Amino acid sequence: MLGTFIQQTVNALTIGSIYALIALGYTMVYGVLRMINFAHGEMFMLGAYAAFLVLTVFVGDIGAVGAFGLTLAFFGAVIAVGFFGVGIERLAYKPLRNSTRLAPMLSSLGVSLTLVTGVQILAGPQPVAFPSFFPTTRYDLMGGTVTSVQIGILVAAFVLMFALYTLVNRSRMGIIVRAVSESRPTAQLLGINVNLAISAVFFSGPLLGAAGGILYASYYGIMSPTMGAVIGLKAFTAAILGGIGSIPGAMLGAYILAFVEVGGTALLPLITNGVLGTEYRDVLSFAILILVLLVKPAGILGEPVSEESMVYKREF
Amino acid sequence: MKIAASLCLGVSLLATPSFAEEISVGLAAPLSGPQAYFGNTWHNGFKLYWDKLNAEGGVNGVTVKYNQQDDKADPREGTLVAQKFCDDESVVIGLVNFNSGVAQSTLPIYEDCELPTMTFGSNPDLTKQGYKFMVRPVANDLANALLPAEYALQKLNAKTAVIVSDKQVFGQGISEIFGTNFTAGGGQVLDTLAVAPTDVDFTSVLAQIKAKSPDVIYVGAVMPQIALFAKQMHEQGVTASLMVPDGGYTPDFITQAGEANVQGTMVAIQVPPMDASPAIAEFAKLYKEKYGEEAGPYSIYGYVHGQILEAVLKSTKGLSREEINDALHVVKVQTAVGELEFDDVGELKVAPSYLYKVEGNDFKLAGSR
Amino acid sequence: MSVAGISSSAKPQASRLVAILVLAAIVALVAATPFLPNYHIRVVNSLLIYILLGIGLNIVIGYTGLLDLGFVAFYAVGAYTYALLASPQLDLHLPFLLIVGIAAVLGMITGILLGIPVLKLRGDYLAIVTLGFGEIIRIVINNVDWLTGGPKGIARLDKASILGVEIARPVEIYWLLLVTVFLVGLFVWRLERSILGKAWAAIREDQDAARGIGINTTNAKLAAFATSATIGAIAGTIFAASQRFVSPESFTLQESVLIVLMIVIGGIGNILGIVAGAAILILLPELLREFAEWRILFLGILMVVLIIVRPAGIVPRTFGPEKLIRGLFGK
Amino acid sequence: MTLVFKNLRKQYGANVAINDVSTDFAPGLIYGVIGPNGAGKSTLINMTAGSYTVSDGSISLDGHRLDGMKKHQIANSGIARTYQNIRLFDQMTVLENLEVCAYPAEVYNTWREVLWPPYGRERAAARRESAMEILRFFGLEGYGDAEAGSLPYGRQRMLEIARALAMKPRVLLLDEPAAGLNHHETAELTAKLAELRSPERIMLVVEHDMDLVMTLCDRIVVMHHGKLLFQGTPAEVQASSDVQLAYLGTDNDIDDIRAAAQDRRAQLGIRARRRS
């Protein structure tokens, strides 16, 4: 029983870490542009494909890549995807910055469709096996099984999130981003380079998403052009749950969602005496999301937007 | 210019054999999206067979054209494709719908326009609805899930099983049938767990299963889920025997899950081993030559469907849809997978079904019926 | 933005020409369709169903300004109502019109039930919650096998018939859809111009100021949700009756998103815009059928380009049926 | 019929915006609310209209409590307002901005309107006519079919007041109606507002433009640091040294204050004379 409990906790932490890396991208973009970037899940997918490309093209035989090759692939891919994200913003979202709120969101849907189909055409629609970035070793932890890959993911995710958190709170660029996120017009008046801040966000968001994608692909040993859709939706849900726009909120939301999912699988059949099986897991996740939003309409750590202080103009 | 053009026309008219008749075959399957690989390779098997026959002048002077359409594995899209075939009078037979769900929506349309079809959807319900213009030249899920259950009980001496289904038409159908057969044979199904068809993480489900320690786990799902399941099952230290349906019969299953993680996994499919007969070996060779890749899991059936069509064209009285339908229902043909003929409802009288065990990097035949 | 009313009245000739052309195109298409091959009729039927769905969802998105990403749930409610009441599944074979009525009521009830808890949320939060509800409904349908057949769906639905006239062939479905689209379109058009429609617009423009002039925004939004859900459910019954097979895979999130896209690309808040959006997103891929995956790539790029070029949609909000009719008579 | 504030209090955390304000307003009069920035003038209006919740105390109209009611209910009990930052329904036409005010009275006939076209036409015509009447009053009749958002700023201010008037309110709350207007527009506005004085209506004007306030208002309420500092006729207000001090802040240089107060008095005096 304890073994199962520990096992499930580790599983939830692993999934939650991947969700968190992606949720951060959603939340940062929302923070500065008040836009839901539906193409963000595709950055996650592109990360995995880019790493794969680096491995095959620049490093050669996938089976025999050394630590150097892996490091190269990882950083090469995430940086490439980061720049790609900036490029997409310039092309597809920037022209819509002063348009209705719905326009860039739907533009991002178009981008998402284009990227998925593009990868399907270039790399084939079927899933592809992905090499493991860590040798898989199993450890026994009080009756539960933990793999080295899981530990690697936890460590990598924590390092990346800590780095982001430090950057946002300590660096000059972080201050600029936060200023723009607080109020774009005011930042503009203060002479802050808003475009630079937006580019920074569209660089770091996809970068983290890509990192998540590589970790994910190496954990599950597989990647596919459509892998971003489902995980993107979950990460987005997590970001909303935690309070979209809030960086700690995204992380918290991601881990909560992961624990709800794992807990749902484990407990739903027990609690309902088999009436509701594991197939209702996603119903539980959404139900909890809805309940949280009914109590806290801006998410758990979202800044409460009081009815009084906000001018509600048309949203689209 | 004008003279040159008419000359060309004259030459090309001379070049085609006279009195040739041409029919069209409607090919419908997912050609885009995640299932495109299955649809394409299935159709490729058929084309492989008929490209050769066409080049040789066809059957009794009849050559075959392909009208290949993407049904996107979507029932709504499927109905549009079906109507397209129905409207095109040159289409006299359809090789249609990889997915049972799509077939459910298209079969009434084919029935209405009296277009005979060879259906690939394997859900047992399809033939129970009294359609007169369909046959199913492949074993349905009933046959396909019987063999693994028997094998688990008799050869593996399994007493208990846990069933996992992806809650899709195919996955749920076949895992239910496995469960029924397993229980009927004296086994006990400890639990039936469902996952979402988009899930990639089965660790929490596996932790549940681990606590129950069954002898056998049957996963009614498709690729890549079954590969992910196999991999995670191994990583989480679950030691039961894993059984999966036909989707696992592909080299991808072994590469995606990792060779070490799938040893001993049982895969049931309607396809005989590629070295089972000279005919199949020949097919595998031809396929690789033509398309530059290994045959897909269902390519052999495309090839077999080509053989069935050849036999139908040899025996038909005419080329109308109705005459072809009549010939299709009574055809008896020696194919790469054995002798095939259809019963009253269009189901195979003897439906070949095979069970493989993953050993090393390969599938070894473990049983058949 | 210029003063639309003034600038258009300055050039009545041009708008009259446009009006005549647009109306002529619509009339020609409507009249020609029955003579086309069945495949084309089916494509048009598909288009009409999406137009119907677009009209329904537009009430919530275009008129009231609420982003609903779970609209397909109501479509599913309608489709499954028909599937359950006119098939061997429960061995019930009720007449089509009765089922349409039942589905409409059920759609309305679902709309209100979903609406009550979520309508105090706004913007993105409303979007994700409606999305969640849509998914919950689909998952539940997929899992209550004893009632809905689960993933297998329900097959062998009855052919629809109205007053003894069977409606099953594509052309018959076409007439049914055409009449429905016309009636629903007319109803919604009048609704938009009613005092309730004006209140929706006020909520869309500035919800707080709308409350300030005495509009009970919760009730008005609920009315929008319920009307939209009712139309979605009606579309669902016709869809089920024309396909005669329903399964959960027809009611995915993608379907909801597609309808939203259709509305926005075509021109938000405008029935003619919905027609244009449906033509691009439903008809275009069908015309490009030969190109398999390339058509989806093309569609993706086209979407981005269209939104950048015309963020408010192809057809301007003010260019509605009213404008067409006025243009026609040169007023 | 009176609007009564009783021990009214508004608090955000530790910050007290309105502190124990009690007063009442009688119909037929125009009240000006003045005071330096941050005195709580707008808060008072926002609380009355239900935009802000009341922390303590009560607001009542004719003995019916307004605080605690929902915003639309307050509006429907006859309280109409304008906003400091113009809040029109931008993409609706000028006429529609006014017509929609008939919603509370007519929404229950929506079905009839939709399903019975003659009735629909009749109602639409009636609504249009009463909206036109108000537009004519404000000189906006030429803009009827223009989008509200496309109007010049000054017209938008007028339109917002017109919309409030279309609600046929018993209490009209105007939050800085002259903000951003030029002299000419302010004068026009002042004249229009004066015409709105009616025996059945209470009017409350929050305004920085002293010219407008002194010209227009019958009574003046002076707010300072969330408290009600003084209430009286314009003349009384002008005479009060408290008010001048409040307005000029608590600068230590008493000479400066005196000088400024002198100045102010002179200004106000001129205006007061002109008014009489």
PDB file of C-alpha atoms in Angstrom, chain D residues 70-175:
ATOM      1  CA  LYS D  70     -27.620  43.918  -7.424  1.00  0.00           C
ATOM      2  CA  LYS D  71     -26.438  46.580  -9.772  1.00  0.00           C
ATOM      3  CA  HIS D  72     -29.175  46.118 -12.320  1.00  0.00           C
ATOM      4  CA  GLN D  73     -31.797  46.159  -9.578  1.00  0.00           C
ATOM      5  CA  ILE D  74     -30.459  49.468  -8.361  1.00  0.00           C
ATOM      6  CA  ALA D  75     -30.631  50.798 -11.900  1.00  0.00           C
ATOM      7  CA  ASN D  76     -34.177  49.559 -12.151  1.00  0.00           C
ATOM      8  CA  SER D  77     -35.170  51.330  -8.949  1.00  0.00           C
ATOM      9  CA  GLY D  78     -34.536  54.538 -10.862  1.00  0.00           C
ATOM     10  CA  ILE D  79     -30.870  55.299 -10.471  1.00  0.00           C
ATOM     11  CA  ALA D  80     -28.940  56.162 -13.622  1.00  0.00           C
ATOM     12  CA  ARG D  81     -25.318  57.141 -13.938  1.00  0.00           C
ATOM     13  CA  THR D  82     -22.562  58.215 -16.250  1.00  0.00           C
ATOM     14  CA  TYR D  83     -18.927  57.248 -15.905  1.00  0.00           C
ATOM     15  CA  GLN D  84     -15.732  59.143 -15.375  1.00  0.00           C
ATOM     16  CA  ASN D  85     -14.252  57.358 -18.386  1.00  0.00           C
ATOM     17  CA  ILE D  86     -16.935  57.273 -21.038  1.00  0.00           C
ATOM     18  CA  ARG D  87     -18.495  53.850 -21.231  1.00  0.00           C
ATOM     19  CA  LEU D  88     -20.747  53.704 -24.220  1.00  0.00           C
ATOM     20  CA  PHE D  89     -21.649  50.617 -26.216  1.00  0.00           C
ATOM     21  CA  ASP D  90     -19.123  51.508 -28.863  1.00  0.00           C
ATOM     22  CA  GLN D  91     -20.120  49.269 -31.733  1.00  0.00           C
ATOM     23  CA  MET D  92     -23.816  49.924 -31.360  1.00  0.00           C
ATOM     24  CA  THR D  93     -25.407  52.867 -33.063  1.00  0.00           C
ATOM     25  CA  VAL D  94     -26.245  56.001 -31.151  1.00  0.00           C
ATOM     26  CA  LEU D  95     -29.933  55.139 -31.313  1.00  0.00           C
ATOM     27  CA  GLU D  96     -29.346  51.599 -30.113  1.00  0.00           C
ATOM     28  CA  ASN D  97     -27.405  52.921 -27.149  1.00  0.00           C
ATOM     29  CA  LEU D  98     -30.594  54.592 -26.041  1.00  0.00           C
ATOM     30  CA  GLU D  99     -33.102  52.025 -27.228  1.00  0.00           C
ATOM     31  CA  VAL D 100     -31.487  49.286 -25.182  1.00  0.00           C
ATOM     32  CA  CYS D 101     -32.468  51.165 -22.029  1.00  0.00           C
ATOM     33  CA  ALA D 102     -36.001  49.926 -22.598  1.00  0.00           C
ATOM     34  CA  TYR D 103     -34.802  46.409 -21.831  1.00  0.00           C
ATOM     35  CA  PRO D 104     -36.018  46.109 -18.220  1.00  0.00           C
ATOM     36  CA  ALA D 105     -39.519  47.201 -19.191  1.00  0.00           C
ATOM     37  CA  GLU D 106     -39.865  45.300 -22.446  1.00  0.00           C
ATOM     38  CA  VAL D 107     -37.776  42.151 -22.238  1.00  0.00           C
ATOM     39  CA  TYR D 108     -40.796  40.095 -21.216  1.00  0.00           C
ATOM     40  CA  ASN D 109     -42.344  40.744 -24.593  1.00  0.00           C
ATOM     41  CA  THR D 110     -39.333  39.492 -26.531  1.00  0.00           C
ATOM     42  CA  TRP D 111     -41.159  36.398 -27.735  1.00  0.00           C
ATOM     43  CA  ARG D 112     -44.043  38.402 -29.004  1.00  0.00           C
ATOM     44  CA  GLU D 113     -41.692  40.826 -30.658  1.00  0.00           C
ATOM     45  CA  VAL D 114     -39.787  38.074 -32.437  1.00  0.00           C
ATOM     46  CA  LEU D 115     -42.693  35.899 -33.451  1.00  0.00           C
ATOM     47  CA  TRP D 116     -45.247  38.584 -34.334  1.00  0.00           C
ATOM     48  CA  PRO D 117     -43.553  41.027 -36.731  1.00  0.00           C
ATOM     49  CA  PRO D 118     -46.232  43.776 -36.585  1.00  0.00           C
ATOM     50  CA  TYR D 119     -45.845  43.989 -32.829  1.00  0.00           C
ATOM     51  CA  GLY D 120     -42.075  43.932 -33.223  1.00  0.00           C
ATOM     52  CA  ARG D 121     -42.240  46.799 -35.682  1.00  0.00           C
ATOM     53  CA  GLU D 122     -44.547  48.742 -33.416  1.00  0.00           C
ATOM     54  CA  ARG D 123     -42.268  48.367 -30.417  1.00  0.00           C
ATOM     55  CA  ALA D 124     -39.160  49.148 -32.429  1.00  0.00           C
ATOM     56  CA  ALA D 125     -40.793  52.290 -33.762  1.00  0.00           C
ATOM     57  CA  ALA D 126     -41.887  53.351 -30.296  1.00  0.00           C
ATOM     58  CA  ARG D 127     -38.434  52.788 -28.848  1.00  0.00           C
ATOM     59  CA  ARG D 128     -36.870  54.623 -31.746  1.00  0.00           C
ATOM     60  CA  GLU D 129     -39.194  57.557 -31.313  1.00  0.00           C
ATOM     61  CA  SER D 130     -38.533  57.980 -27.616  1.00  0.00           C
ATOM     62  CA  ALA D 131     -34.808  57.634 -28.237  1.00  0.00           C
ATOM     63  CA  MET D 132     -34.987  60.236 -31.008  1.00  0.00           C
ATOM     64  CA  GLU D 133     -36.745  62.592 -28.640  1.00  0.00           C
ATOM     65  CA  ILE D 134     -33.862  62.460 -26.214  1.00  0.00           C
ATOM     66  CA  LEU D 135     -31.330  62.760 -29.038  1.00  0.00           C
ATOM     67  CA  ARG D 136     -33.067  65.835 -30.292  1.00  0.00           C
ATOM     68  CA  PHE D 137     -32.870  67.321 -26.854  1.00  0.00           C
ATOM     69  CA  PHE D 138     -29.112  66.834 -26.846  1.00  0.00           C
ATOM     70  CA  GLY D 139     -28.726  67.895 -30.442  1.00  0.00           C
ATOM     71  CA  LEU D 140     -27.540  64.447 -31.443  1.00  0.00           C
ATOM     72  CA  GLU D 141     -30.337  63.580 -33.862  1.00  0.00           C
ATOM     73  CA  GLY D 142     -27.962  63.748 -36.828  1.00  0.00           C
ATOM     74  CA  TYR D 143     -25.877  60.918 -35.411  1.00  0.00           C
ATOM     75  CA  GLY D 144     -28.691  58.412 -34.909  1.00  0.00           C
ATOM     76  CA  ASP D 145     -27.289  55.640 -37.104  1.00  0.00           C
ATOM     77  CA  ALA D 146     -23.625  56.297 -36.470  1.00  0.00           C
ATOM     78  CA  GLU D 147     -21.624  53.957 -34.292  1.00  0.00           C
ATOM     79  CA  ALA D 148     -21.370  55.418 -30.818  1.00  0.00           C
ATOM     80  CA  GLY D 149     -17.635  54.802 -30.694  1.00  0.00           C
ATOM     81  CA  SER D 150     -17.114  56.885 -33.806  1.00  0.00           C
ATOM     82  CA  LEU D 151     -18.565  60.077 -32.319  1.00  0.00           C
ATOM     83  CA  PRO D 152     -16.353  63.000 -31.354  1.00  0.00           C
ATOM     84  CA  TYR D 153     -15.441  63.002 -27.688  1.00  0.00           C
ATOM     85  CA  GLY D 154     -17.766  65.792 -26.685  1.00  0.00           C
ATOM     86  CA  ARG D 155     -20.719  64.118 -28.392  1.00  0.00           C
ATOM     87  CA  GLN D 156     -19.895  60.889 -26.604  1.00  0.00           C
ATOM     88  CA  ARG D 157     -20.147  62.698 -23.275  1.00  0.00           C
ATOM     89  CA  MET D 158     -23.548  64.033 -24.285  1.00  0.00           C
ATOM     90  CA  LEU D 159     -24.625  60.621 -25.507  1.00  0.00           C
ATOM     91  CA  GLU D 160     -23.705  59.036 -22.224  1.00  0.00           C
ATOM     92  CA  ILE D 161     -25.918  61.498 -20.394  1.00  0.00           C
ATOM     93  CA  ALA D 162     -28.618  60.909 -22.963  1.00  0.00           C
ATOM     94  CA  ARG D 163     -28.393  57.183 -22.312  1.00  0.00           C
ATOM     95  CA  ALA D 164     -28.731  57.740 -18.579  1.00  0.00           C
ATOM     96  CA  LEU D 165     -31.742  59.925 -19.251  1.00  0.00           C
ATOM     97  CA  ALA D 166     -33.281  57.252 -21.462  1.00  0.00           C
ATOM     98  CA  MET D 167     -33.656  55.161 -18.335  1.00  0.00           C
ATOM     99  CA  LYS D 168     -36.150  57.763 -17.087  1.00  0.00           C
ATOM    100  CA  PRO D 169     -34.283  57.931 -13.780  1.00  0.00           C
ATOM    101  CA  ARG D 170     -35.399  59.448 -10.530  1.00  0.00           C
ATOM    102  CA  VAL D 171     -31.790  59.853  -9.496  1.00  0.00           C
ATOM    103  CA  LEU D 172     -29.233  60.943 -12.049  1.00  0.00           C
ATOM    104  CA  LEU D 173     -25.591  60.496 -11.063  1.00  0.00           C
ATOM    105  CA  LEU D 174     -23.093  62.318 -13.266  1.00  0.00           C
ATOM    106  CA  ASP D 175     -19.428  61.488 -12.744  1.00  0.00           C
TER     107      ASP D 175
END
